[in-house]
Coordinates of C-alpha atoms in Angstrom, one line a residue:
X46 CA -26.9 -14.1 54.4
X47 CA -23.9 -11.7 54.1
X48 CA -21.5 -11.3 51.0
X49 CA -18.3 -10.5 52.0
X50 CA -15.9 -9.3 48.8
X51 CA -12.2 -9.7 50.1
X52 CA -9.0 -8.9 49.1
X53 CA -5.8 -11.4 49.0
X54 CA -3.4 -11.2 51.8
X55 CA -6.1 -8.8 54.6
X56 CA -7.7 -10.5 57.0
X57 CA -11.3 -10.4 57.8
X58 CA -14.2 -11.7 60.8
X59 CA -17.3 -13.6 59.9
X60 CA -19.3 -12.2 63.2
X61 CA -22.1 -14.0 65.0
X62 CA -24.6 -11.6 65.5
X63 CA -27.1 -11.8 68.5
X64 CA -25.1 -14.6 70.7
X65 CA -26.0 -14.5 74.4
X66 CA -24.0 -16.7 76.0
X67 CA -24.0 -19.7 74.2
X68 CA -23.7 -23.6 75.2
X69 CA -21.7 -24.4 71.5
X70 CA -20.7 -23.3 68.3
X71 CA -19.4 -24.5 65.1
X72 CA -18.3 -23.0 61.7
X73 CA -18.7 -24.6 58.1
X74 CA -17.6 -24.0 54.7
X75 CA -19.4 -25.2 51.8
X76 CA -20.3 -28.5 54.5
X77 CA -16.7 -28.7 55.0
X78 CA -16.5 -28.7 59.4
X79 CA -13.8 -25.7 60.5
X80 CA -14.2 -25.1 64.3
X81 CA -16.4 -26.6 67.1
X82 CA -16.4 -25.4 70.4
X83 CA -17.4 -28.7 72.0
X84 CA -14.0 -30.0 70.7
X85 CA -10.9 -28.0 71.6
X86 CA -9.2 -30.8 70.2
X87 CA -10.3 -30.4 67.3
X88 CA -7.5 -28.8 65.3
X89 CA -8.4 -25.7 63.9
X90 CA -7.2 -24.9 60.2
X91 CA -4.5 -22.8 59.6
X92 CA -5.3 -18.8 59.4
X93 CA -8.6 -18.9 61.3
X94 CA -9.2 -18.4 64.8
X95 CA -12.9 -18.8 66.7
X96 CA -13.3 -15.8 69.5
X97 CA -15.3 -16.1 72.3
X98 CA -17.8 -14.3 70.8
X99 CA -18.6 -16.6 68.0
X100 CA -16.7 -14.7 65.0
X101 CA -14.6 -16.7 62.8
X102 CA -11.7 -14.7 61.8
X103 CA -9.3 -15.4 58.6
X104 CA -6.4 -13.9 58.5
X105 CA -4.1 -13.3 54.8
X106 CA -7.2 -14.3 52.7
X107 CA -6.0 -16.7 50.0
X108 CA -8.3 -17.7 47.0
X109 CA -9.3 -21.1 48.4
X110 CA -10.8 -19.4 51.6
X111 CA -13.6 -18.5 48.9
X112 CA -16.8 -20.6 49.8
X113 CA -20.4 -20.2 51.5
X114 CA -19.6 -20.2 55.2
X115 CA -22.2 -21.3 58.1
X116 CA -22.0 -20.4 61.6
X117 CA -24.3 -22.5 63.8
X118 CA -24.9 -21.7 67.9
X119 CA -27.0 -23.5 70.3
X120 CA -28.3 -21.1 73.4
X121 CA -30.0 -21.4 76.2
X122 CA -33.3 -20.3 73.5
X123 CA -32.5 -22.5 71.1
X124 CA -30.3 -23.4 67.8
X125 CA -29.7 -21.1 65.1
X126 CA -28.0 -20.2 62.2
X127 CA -26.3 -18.2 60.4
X128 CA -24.6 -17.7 56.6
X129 CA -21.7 -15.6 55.4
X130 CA -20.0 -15.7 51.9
X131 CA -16.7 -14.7 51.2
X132 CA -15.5 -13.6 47.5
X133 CA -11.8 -13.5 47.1
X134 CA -10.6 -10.9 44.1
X135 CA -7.9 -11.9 42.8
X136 CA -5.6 -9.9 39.9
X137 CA -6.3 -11.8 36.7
X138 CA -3.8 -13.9 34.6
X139 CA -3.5 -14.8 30.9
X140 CA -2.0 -17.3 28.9
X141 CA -1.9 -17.7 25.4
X142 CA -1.7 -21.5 23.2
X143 CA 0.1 -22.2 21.0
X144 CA 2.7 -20.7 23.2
X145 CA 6.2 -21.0 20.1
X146 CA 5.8 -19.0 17.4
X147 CA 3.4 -18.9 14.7
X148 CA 4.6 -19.5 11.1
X149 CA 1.1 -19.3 8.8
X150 CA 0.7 -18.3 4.8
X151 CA -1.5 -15.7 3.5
X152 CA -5.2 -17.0 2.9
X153 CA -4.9 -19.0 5.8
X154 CA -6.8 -19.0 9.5
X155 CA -5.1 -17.9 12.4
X156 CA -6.9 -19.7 15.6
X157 CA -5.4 -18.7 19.1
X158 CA -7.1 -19.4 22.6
X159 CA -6.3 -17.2 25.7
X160 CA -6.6 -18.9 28.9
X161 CA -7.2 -16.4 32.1
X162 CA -8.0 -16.7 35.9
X163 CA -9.4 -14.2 38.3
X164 CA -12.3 -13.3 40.1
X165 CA -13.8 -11.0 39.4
X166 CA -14.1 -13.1 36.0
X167 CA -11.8 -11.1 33.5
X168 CA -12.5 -9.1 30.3
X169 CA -10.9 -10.5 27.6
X170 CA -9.2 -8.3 24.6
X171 CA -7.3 -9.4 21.5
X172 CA -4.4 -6.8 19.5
X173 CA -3.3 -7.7 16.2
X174 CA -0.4 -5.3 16.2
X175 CA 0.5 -5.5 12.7
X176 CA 1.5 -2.4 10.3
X177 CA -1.5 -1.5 9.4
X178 CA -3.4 -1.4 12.2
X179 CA -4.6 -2.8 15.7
X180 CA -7.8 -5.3 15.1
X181 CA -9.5 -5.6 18.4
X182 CA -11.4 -8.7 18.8
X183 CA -13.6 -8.0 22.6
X184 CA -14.4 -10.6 24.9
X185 CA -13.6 -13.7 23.1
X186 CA -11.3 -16.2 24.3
X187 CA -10.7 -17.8 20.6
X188 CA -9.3 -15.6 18.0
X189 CA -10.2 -16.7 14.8
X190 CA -8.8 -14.0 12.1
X191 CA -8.1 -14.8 8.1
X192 CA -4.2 -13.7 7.6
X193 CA -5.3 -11.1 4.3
X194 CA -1.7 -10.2 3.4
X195 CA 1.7 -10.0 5.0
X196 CA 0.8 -6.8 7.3
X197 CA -0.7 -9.7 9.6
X198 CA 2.9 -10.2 11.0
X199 CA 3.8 -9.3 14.1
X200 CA 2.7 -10.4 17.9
X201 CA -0.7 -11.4 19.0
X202 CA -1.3 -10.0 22.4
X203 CA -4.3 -11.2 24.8
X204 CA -5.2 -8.8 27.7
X205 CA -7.2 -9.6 30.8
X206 CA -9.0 -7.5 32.5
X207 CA -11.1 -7.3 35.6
X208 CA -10.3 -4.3 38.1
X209 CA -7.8 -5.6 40.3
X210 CA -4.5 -4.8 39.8
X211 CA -2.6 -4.1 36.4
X212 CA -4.2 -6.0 33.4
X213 CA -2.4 -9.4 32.2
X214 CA -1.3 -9.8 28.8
X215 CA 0.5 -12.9 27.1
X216 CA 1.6 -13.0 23.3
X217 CA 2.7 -15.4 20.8
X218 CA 4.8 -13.8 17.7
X219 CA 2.9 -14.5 14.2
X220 CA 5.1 -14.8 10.8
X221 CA 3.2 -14.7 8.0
X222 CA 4.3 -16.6 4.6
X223 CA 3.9 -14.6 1.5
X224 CA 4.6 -14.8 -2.3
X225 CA 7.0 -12.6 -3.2
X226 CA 6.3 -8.8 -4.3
X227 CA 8.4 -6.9 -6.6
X228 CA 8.7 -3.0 -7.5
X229 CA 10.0 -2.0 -10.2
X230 CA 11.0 2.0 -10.1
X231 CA 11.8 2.0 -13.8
X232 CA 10.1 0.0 -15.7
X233 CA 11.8 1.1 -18.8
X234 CA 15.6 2.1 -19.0
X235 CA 16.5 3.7 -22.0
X236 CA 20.1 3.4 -23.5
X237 CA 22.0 2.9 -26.6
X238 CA 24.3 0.4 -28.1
X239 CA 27.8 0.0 -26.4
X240 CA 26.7 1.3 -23.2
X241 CA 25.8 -0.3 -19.6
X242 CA 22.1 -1.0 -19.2
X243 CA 20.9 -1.9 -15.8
X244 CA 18.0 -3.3 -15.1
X245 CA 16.6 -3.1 -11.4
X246 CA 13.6 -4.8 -9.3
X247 CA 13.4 -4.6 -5.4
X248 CA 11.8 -7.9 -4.0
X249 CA 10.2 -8.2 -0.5
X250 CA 9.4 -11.3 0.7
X251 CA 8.9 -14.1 3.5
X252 CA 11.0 -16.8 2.9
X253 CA 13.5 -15.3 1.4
X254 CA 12.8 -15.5 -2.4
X255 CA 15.4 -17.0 -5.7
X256 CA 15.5 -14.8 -8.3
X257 CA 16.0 -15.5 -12.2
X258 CA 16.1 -13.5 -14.8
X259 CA 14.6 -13.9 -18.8
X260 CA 14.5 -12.1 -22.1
X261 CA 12.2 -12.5 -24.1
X262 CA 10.4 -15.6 -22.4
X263 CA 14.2 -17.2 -22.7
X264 CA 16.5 -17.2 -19.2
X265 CA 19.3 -15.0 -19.6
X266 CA 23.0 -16.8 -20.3
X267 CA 25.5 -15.1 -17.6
X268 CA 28.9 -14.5 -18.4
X269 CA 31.8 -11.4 -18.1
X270 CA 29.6 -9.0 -20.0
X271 CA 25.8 -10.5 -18.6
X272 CA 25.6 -10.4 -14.7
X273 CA 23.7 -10.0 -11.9
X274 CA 23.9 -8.1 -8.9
X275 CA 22.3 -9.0 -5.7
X276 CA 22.4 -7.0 -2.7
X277 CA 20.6 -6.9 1.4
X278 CA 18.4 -4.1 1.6
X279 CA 16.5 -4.3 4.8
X280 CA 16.4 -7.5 7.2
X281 CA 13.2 -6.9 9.3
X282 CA 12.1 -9.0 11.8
X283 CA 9.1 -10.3 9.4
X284 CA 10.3 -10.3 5.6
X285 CA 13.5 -9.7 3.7
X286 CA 14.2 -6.7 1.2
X287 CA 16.6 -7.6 -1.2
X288 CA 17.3 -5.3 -4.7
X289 CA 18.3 -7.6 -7.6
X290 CA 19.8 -6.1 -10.6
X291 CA 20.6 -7.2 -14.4
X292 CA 24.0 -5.1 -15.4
X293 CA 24.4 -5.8 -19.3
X294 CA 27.6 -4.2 -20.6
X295 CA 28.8 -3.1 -24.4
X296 CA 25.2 -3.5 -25.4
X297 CA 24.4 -5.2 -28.3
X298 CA 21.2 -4.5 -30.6
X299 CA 20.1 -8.3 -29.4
X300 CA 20.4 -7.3 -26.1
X301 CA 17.4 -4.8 -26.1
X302 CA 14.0 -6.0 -25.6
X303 CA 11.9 -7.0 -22.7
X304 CA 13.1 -8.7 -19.7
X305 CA 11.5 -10.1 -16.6
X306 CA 12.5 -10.9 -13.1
X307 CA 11.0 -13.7 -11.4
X308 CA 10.9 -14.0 -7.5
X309 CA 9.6 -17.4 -6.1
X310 CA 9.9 -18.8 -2.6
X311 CA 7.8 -21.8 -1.3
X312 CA 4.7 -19.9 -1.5
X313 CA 4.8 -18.8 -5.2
X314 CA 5.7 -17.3 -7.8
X315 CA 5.7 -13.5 -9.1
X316 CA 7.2 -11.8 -11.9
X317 CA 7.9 -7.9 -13.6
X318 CA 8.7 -7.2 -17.0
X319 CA 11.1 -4.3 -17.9
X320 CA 12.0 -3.0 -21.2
X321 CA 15.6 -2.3 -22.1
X322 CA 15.4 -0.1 -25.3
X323 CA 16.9 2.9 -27.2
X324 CA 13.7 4.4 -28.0
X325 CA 13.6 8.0 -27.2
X326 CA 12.5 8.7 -23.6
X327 CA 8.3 10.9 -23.3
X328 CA 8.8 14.4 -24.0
X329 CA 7.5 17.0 -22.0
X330 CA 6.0 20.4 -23.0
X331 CA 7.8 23.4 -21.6
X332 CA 6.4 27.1 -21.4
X333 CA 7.1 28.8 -24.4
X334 CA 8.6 32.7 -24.3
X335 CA 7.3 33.8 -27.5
X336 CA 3.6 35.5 -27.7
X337 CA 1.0 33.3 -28.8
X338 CA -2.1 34.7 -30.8
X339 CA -5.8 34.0 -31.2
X340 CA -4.9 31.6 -34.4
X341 CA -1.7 30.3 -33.5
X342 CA -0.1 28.5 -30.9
X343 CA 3.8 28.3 -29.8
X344 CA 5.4 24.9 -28.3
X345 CA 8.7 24.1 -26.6
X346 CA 9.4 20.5 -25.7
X347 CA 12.1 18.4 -24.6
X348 CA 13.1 14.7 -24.8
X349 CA 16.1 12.9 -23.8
X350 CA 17.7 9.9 -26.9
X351 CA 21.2 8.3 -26.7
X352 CA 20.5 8.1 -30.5
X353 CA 20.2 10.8 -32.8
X354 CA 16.4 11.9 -33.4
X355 CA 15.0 11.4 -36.8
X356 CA 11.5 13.1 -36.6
X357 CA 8.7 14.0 -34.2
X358 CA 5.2 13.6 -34.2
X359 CA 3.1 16.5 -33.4
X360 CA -0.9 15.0 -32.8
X361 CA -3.3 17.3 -32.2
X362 CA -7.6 17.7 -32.3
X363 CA -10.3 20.8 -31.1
X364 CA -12.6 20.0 -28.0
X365 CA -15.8 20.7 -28.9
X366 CA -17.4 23.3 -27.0
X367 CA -19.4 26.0 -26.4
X368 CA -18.2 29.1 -24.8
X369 CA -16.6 26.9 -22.2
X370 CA -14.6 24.3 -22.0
X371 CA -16.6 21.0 -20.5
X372 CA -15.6 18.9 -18.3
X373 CA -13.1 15.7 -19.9
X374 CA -15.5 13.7 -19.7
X375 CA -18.5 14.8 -21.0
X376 CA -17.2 16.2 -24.6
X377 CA -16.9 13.2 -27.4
X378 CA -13.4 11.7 -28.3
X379 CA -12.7 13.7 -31.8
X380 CA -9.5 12.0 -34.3
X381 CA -6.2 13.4 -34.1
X382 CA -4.4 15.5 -36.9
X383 CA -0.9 14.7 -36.9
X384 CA 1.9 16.7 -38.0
X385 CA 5.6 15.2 -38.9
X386 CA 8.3 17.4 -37.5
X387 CA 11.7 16.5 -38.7
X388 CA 14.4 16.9 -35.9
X389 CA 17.2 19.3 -36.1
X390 CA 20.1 16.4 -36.4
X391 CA 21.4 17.6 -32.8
X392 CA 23.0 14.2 -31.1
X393 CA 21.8 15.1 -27.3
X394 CA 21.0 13.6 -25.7
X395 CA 18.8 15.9 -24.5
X396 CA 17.2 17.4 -27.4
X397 CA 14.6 20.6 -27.4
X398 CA 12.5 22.2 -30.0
X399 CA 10.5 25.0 -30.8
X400 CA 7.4 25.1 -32.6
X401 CA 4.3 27.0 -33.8
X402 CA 0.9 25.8 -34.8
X403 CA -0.9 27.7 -37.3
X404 CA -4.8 27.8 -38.6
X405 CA -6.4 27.5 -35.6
X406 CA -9.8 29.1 -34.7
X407 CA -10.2 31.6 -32.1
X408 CA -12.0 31.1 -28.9
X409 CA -10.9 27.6 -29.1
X410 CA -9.7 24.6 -26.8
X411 CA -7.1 21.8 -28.4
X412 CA -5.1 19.1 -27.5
X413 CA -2.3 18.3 -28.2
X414 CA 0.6 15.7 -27.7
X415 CA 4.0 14.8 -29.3
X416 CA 6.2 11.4 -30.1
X417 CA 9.6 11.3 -30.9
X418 CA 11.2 8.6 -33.2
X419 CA 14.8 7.3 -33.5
X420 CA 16.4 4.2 -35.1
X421 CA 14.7 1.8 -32.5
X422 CA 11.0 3.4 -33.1
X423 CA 8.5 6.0 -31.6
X424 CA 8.7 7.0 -27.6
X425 CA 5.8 6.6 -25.7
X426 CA 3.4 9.6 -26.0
X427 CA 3.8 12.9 -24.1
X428 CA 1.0 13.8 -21.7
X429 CA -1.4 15.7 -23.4
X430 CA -1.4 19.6 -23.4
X431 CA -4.5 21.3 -23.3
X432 CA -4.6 25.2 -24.4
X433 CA -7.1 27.5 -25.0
X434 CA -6.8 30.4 -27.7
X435 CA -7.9 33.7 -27.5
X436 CA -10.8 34.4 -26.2
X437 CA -11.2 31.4 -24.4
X438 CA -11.9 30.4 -20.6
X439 CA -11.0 26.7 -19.3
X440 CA -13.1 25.1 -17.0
X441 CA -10.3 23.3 -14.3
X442 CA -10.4 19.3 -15.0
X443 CA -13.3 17.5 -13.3
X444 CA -15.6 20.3 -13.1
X445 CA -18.9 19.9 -14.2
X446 CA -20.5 23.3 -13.3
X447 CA -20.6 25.4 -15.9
X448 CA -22.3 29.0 -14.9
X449 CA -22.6 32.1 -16.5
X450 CA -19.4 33.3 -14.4
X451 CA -17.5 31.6 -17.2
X452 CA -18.5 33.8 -20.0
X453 CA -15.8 33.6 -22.4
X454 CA -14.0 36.9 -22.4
X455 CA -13.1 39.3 -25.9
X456 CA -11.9 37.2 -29.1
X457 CA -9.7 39.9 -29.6
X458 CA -7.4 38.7 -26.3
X459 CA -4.3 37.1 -27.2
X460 CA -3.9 35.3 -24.0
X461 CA -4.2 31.9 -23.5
X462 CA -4.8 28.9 -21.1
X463 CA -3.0 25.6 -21.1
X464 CA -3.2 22.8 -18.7
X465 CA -1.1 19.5 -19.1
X466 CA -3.4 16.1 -18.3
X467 CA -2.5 12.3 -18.6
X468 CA -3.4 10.9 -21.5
X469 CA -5.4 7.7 -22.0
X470 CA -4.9 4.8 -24.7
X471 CA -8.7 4.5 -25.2
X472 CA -8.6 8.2 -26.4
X473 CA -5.4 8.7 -28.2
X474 CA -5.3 5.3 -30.3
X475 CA -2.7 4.2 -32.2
X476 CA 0.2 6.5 -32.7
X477 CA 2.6 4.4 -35.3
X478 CA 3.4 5.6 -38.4
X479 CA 0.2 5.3 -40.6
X480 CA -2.3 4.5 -38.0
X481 CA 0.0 1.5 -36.8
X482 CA 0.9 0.4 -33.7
X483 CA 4.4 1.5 -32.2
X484 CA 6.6 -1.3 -32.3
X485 CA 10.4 -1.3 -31.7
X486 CA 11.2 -1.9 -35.2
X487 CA 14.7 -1.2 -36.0
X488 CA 15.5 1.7 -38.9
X489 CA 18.8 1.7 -40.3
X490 CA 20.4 4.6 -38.9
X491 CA 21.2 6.6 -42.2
X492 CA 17.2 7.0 -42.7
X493 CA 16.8 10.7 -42.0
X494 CA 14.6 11.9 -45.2
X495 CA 13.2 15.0 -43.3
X496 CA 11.5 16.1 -47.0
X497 CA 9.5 12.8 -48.0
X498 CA 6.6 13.2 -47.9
X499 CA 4.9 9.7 -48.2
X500 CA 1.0 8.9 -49.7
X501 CA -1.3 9.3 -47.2
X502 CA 1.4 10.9 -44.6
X503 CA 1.1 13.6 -42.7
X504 CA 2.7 17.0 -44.0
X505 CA 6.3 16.9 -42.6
X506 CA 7.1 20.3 -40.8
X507 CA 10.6 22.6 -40.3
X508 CA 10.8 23.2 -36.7
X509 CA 9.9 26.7 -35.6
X510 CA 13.5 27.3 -34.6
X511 CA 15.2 27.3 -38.2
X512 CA 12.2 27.6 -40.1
X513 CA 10.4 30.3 -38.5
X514 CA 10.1 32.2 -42.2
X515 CA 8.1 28.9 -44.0
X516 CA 5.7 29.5 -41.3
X517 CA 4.4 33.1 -41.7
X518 CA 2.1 31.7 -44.3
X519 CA -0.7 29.6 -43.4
X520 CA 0.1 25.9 -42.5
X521 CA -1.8 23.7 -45.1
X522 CA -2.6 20.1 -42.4
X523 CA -4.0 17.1 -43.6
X524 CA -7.7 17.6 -41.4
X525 CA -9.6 20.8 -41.7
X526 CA -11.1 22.6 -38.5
X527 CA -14.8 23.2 -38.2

């Protein structure tokens, strides 16, 4: 038997090997009679041609001239036979069903078949081409792929393989159904009474997504001074970017608060909360020009109010060590000692301040944060500041090695180390007045007793900028050091 692999469109000869003169002979495919030299009659089919040799040749090979072919001659010896096969290659196709596009929702299945033809028989690959990433799926001819999120949009491409010629692909586009996401970049706008407050959320989504706003769990009532703003930020192929914003004008005490923006489409709902207030904003340490000593400590920060300042809150505790500074969290949380600064009755509203800690022990880490307090209630805290007087080396956040390279150097050294690290609500606790929680309890704004000094409060403090005399002596605080 010979296998003969063939091309479309050549021609090849299916020979008869070893034919003396012969009385007859006769060519079949698969049973099916082609040519019989006892009947010229007989009408040979189209693109073949018996020579007098005995070969059967077919001319522009077509697929359906594949088939186990037989070649039978009678001599003057005898009968006998002869088999030839002939394997057309063909350039494979694809096809992909469902063939319209594919509208599915997040959680769901995603089932697509790819039908393909060609011999050889073709290697079959799937491409999720989403924005994440292309997810191959090899040799199956069902894809069967759980939609996680709305990066699953995008076209599902088959691809056929099997040598000859280019590959074959075929695609259906997938839109995936999501509920909608929001962003909010500012999560808390700060203002004051009689201004504009905006409040802002971007929403992404597929369908498109309605919008309402509410305050306080209540929907907001539009009118000339209450109204919102929609705009088109990006219209991509497979979701919608739209920024929705609150514009409240000549605000009013009742106005502040918190607010949330609801986006819900057929799929779901989803919402973001926002806070409108006139809290000061988090202040932030800056480096401080004058020199520092073993004992003391100076501070610069700055905060931004609309409203004049009324005090600040200066918290601050020692991290027990030993001659190093451990890593954050290995040492044990220690209480904070808090110190009342009043403010310097500046209007701002960016307002900055100068301070210097007394009493502390040499070769020492601390940390430290600060609050600031107007008529609406206490700002957020600052990150916390970590610094290290004389005499002390700091160990870099995270690090757990601690080798005799990190001897601490001389007491005597007035230099010092400070590093500025997030703080954490487990550690810091509560920082309201008296151990309470902050609140946005409204004080009426003549309250500015900067001398009061409450039972049980916290020593109230000049600031180091007009007070810098008071503060040659030793600073009396409410906790002792070790």
């Amino acid at each position: 038997m010979i296998q003969l692999t063939a091309n479309t469109n050549l021609s090849h000869t299916l020979p008869a090997y070893g034919v003396a003169p012969y009385r007859y002979v006769r060519w079949s495919r698969d049973d099916l009679l082609l040519v019989d030299s006892r009947y010229p009659d007989l009408k040979t089919p189209p693109r073949m041609r018996l020579w007098s040799n005995g070969s059967l040749e077919v001319t522009e090979v077509q697929t359906e001239d594949t088939g186990d072919y037989t070649c039978e001659i009678m001599t003057d010896g005898g009968k006998a036979s002869q088999r030839h096969a002939i394997e057309v290659q063909y350039q494979a196709t694809a096809a992909v069903y469902p063939e319209d596009p594919i509208d599915i929702r997040v959680g769901q299945i995603l089932e697509v078949v790819c039908q393909v033809t060609g011999v050889p028989q073709p290697y079959v690959k799937w491409t999720l081409q989403n924005e994440n990433a292309s997810i191959p799926f090899e040799n199956e001819r069902k894809l069967a792929v759980l939609i996680e999120d709305r990066s699953f949009s995008g076209p599902v491409q088959c691809t056929a393989t099997n040598g000859v010629g280019e590959p074959a692909t075929a695609s259906v586009e997938v839109f995936v159904h999501f509920v909608p996401e929001i962003e909010v970049k500012s999560p808390t706008v700060h203002t004051r009474v009689g201004e504009t407050g905006i409040l802002e959320c971007l929403v992404t989504a597929h369908p498109i997504a309605t919008i309402h706003w509410f305050h306080h769990g209540l929907p907001v009532v539009f009118d000339r001074r209450i109204v919102k703003l929609d705009a088109l930020v990006t219209k991509h192929q497979y979701y919608t970017v739209q920024r929705h914003q609150l514009a409240i004008r000549n605000l009013r005490d009742a106005d502040l608060g918190q607010y949330e923006c609801k986006a819900g489409n057929r799929v779901g709902i989803a919402g973001a909360h926002l806070e409108l207030t006139g809290r000061p904003m988090v202040a932030s340490f800056k480096p401080a020009a004058e020199m520092s000593s073993p004992t003391t400590h100076n501070f610069i920060w700055q905060t931004e109010s609309y409203s004049p300042l009324i005090e600040y809150k200066l918290k601050f505790r020692r991290v027990p060590s030993g001659n190093v500074t451990p890593s954050r969290r290995n040492f044990p949380l220690l209480a904070w000692n808090e110190l009342i600064i009043p403010s310097d009755g500046s209007y701002g509203p960016l307002h900055s301040i100068g301070y210097t800690l007394q009493g502390l022990q040499p070769t020492s880490v601390y940390e430290v944060i600060v609050l600031s307090r107007n008529r609406y209630g206490w700002s957020d805290p600052s990150n916390i500041l970590r610094f290290a007087t004389g005499g002390e080396v700091e160990i870099e956040p995270g690090s757990e090695d601690v080798s005799a390279s990190m001897m601490p150097s001389s007491s005597s050294s007035s230099s010092q180390t400070t590093e500025t690290l997030e703080y954490s609500d487990s550690e810091l606790g509560n920082f309201g007045g008296d151990g309470g929680l902050i609140t946005d309890n409204m004080i009426p704004n003549d309250f500015f007793d900067y001398g009061t000094v409450g039972e049980g409060a916290a020593l109230r403090l000049a600031p180091f900028s007009t007070l810098c005399l008071l503060l040659l002596s030793a600073i009396v605080v409410r906790a002792s050091f070790s």
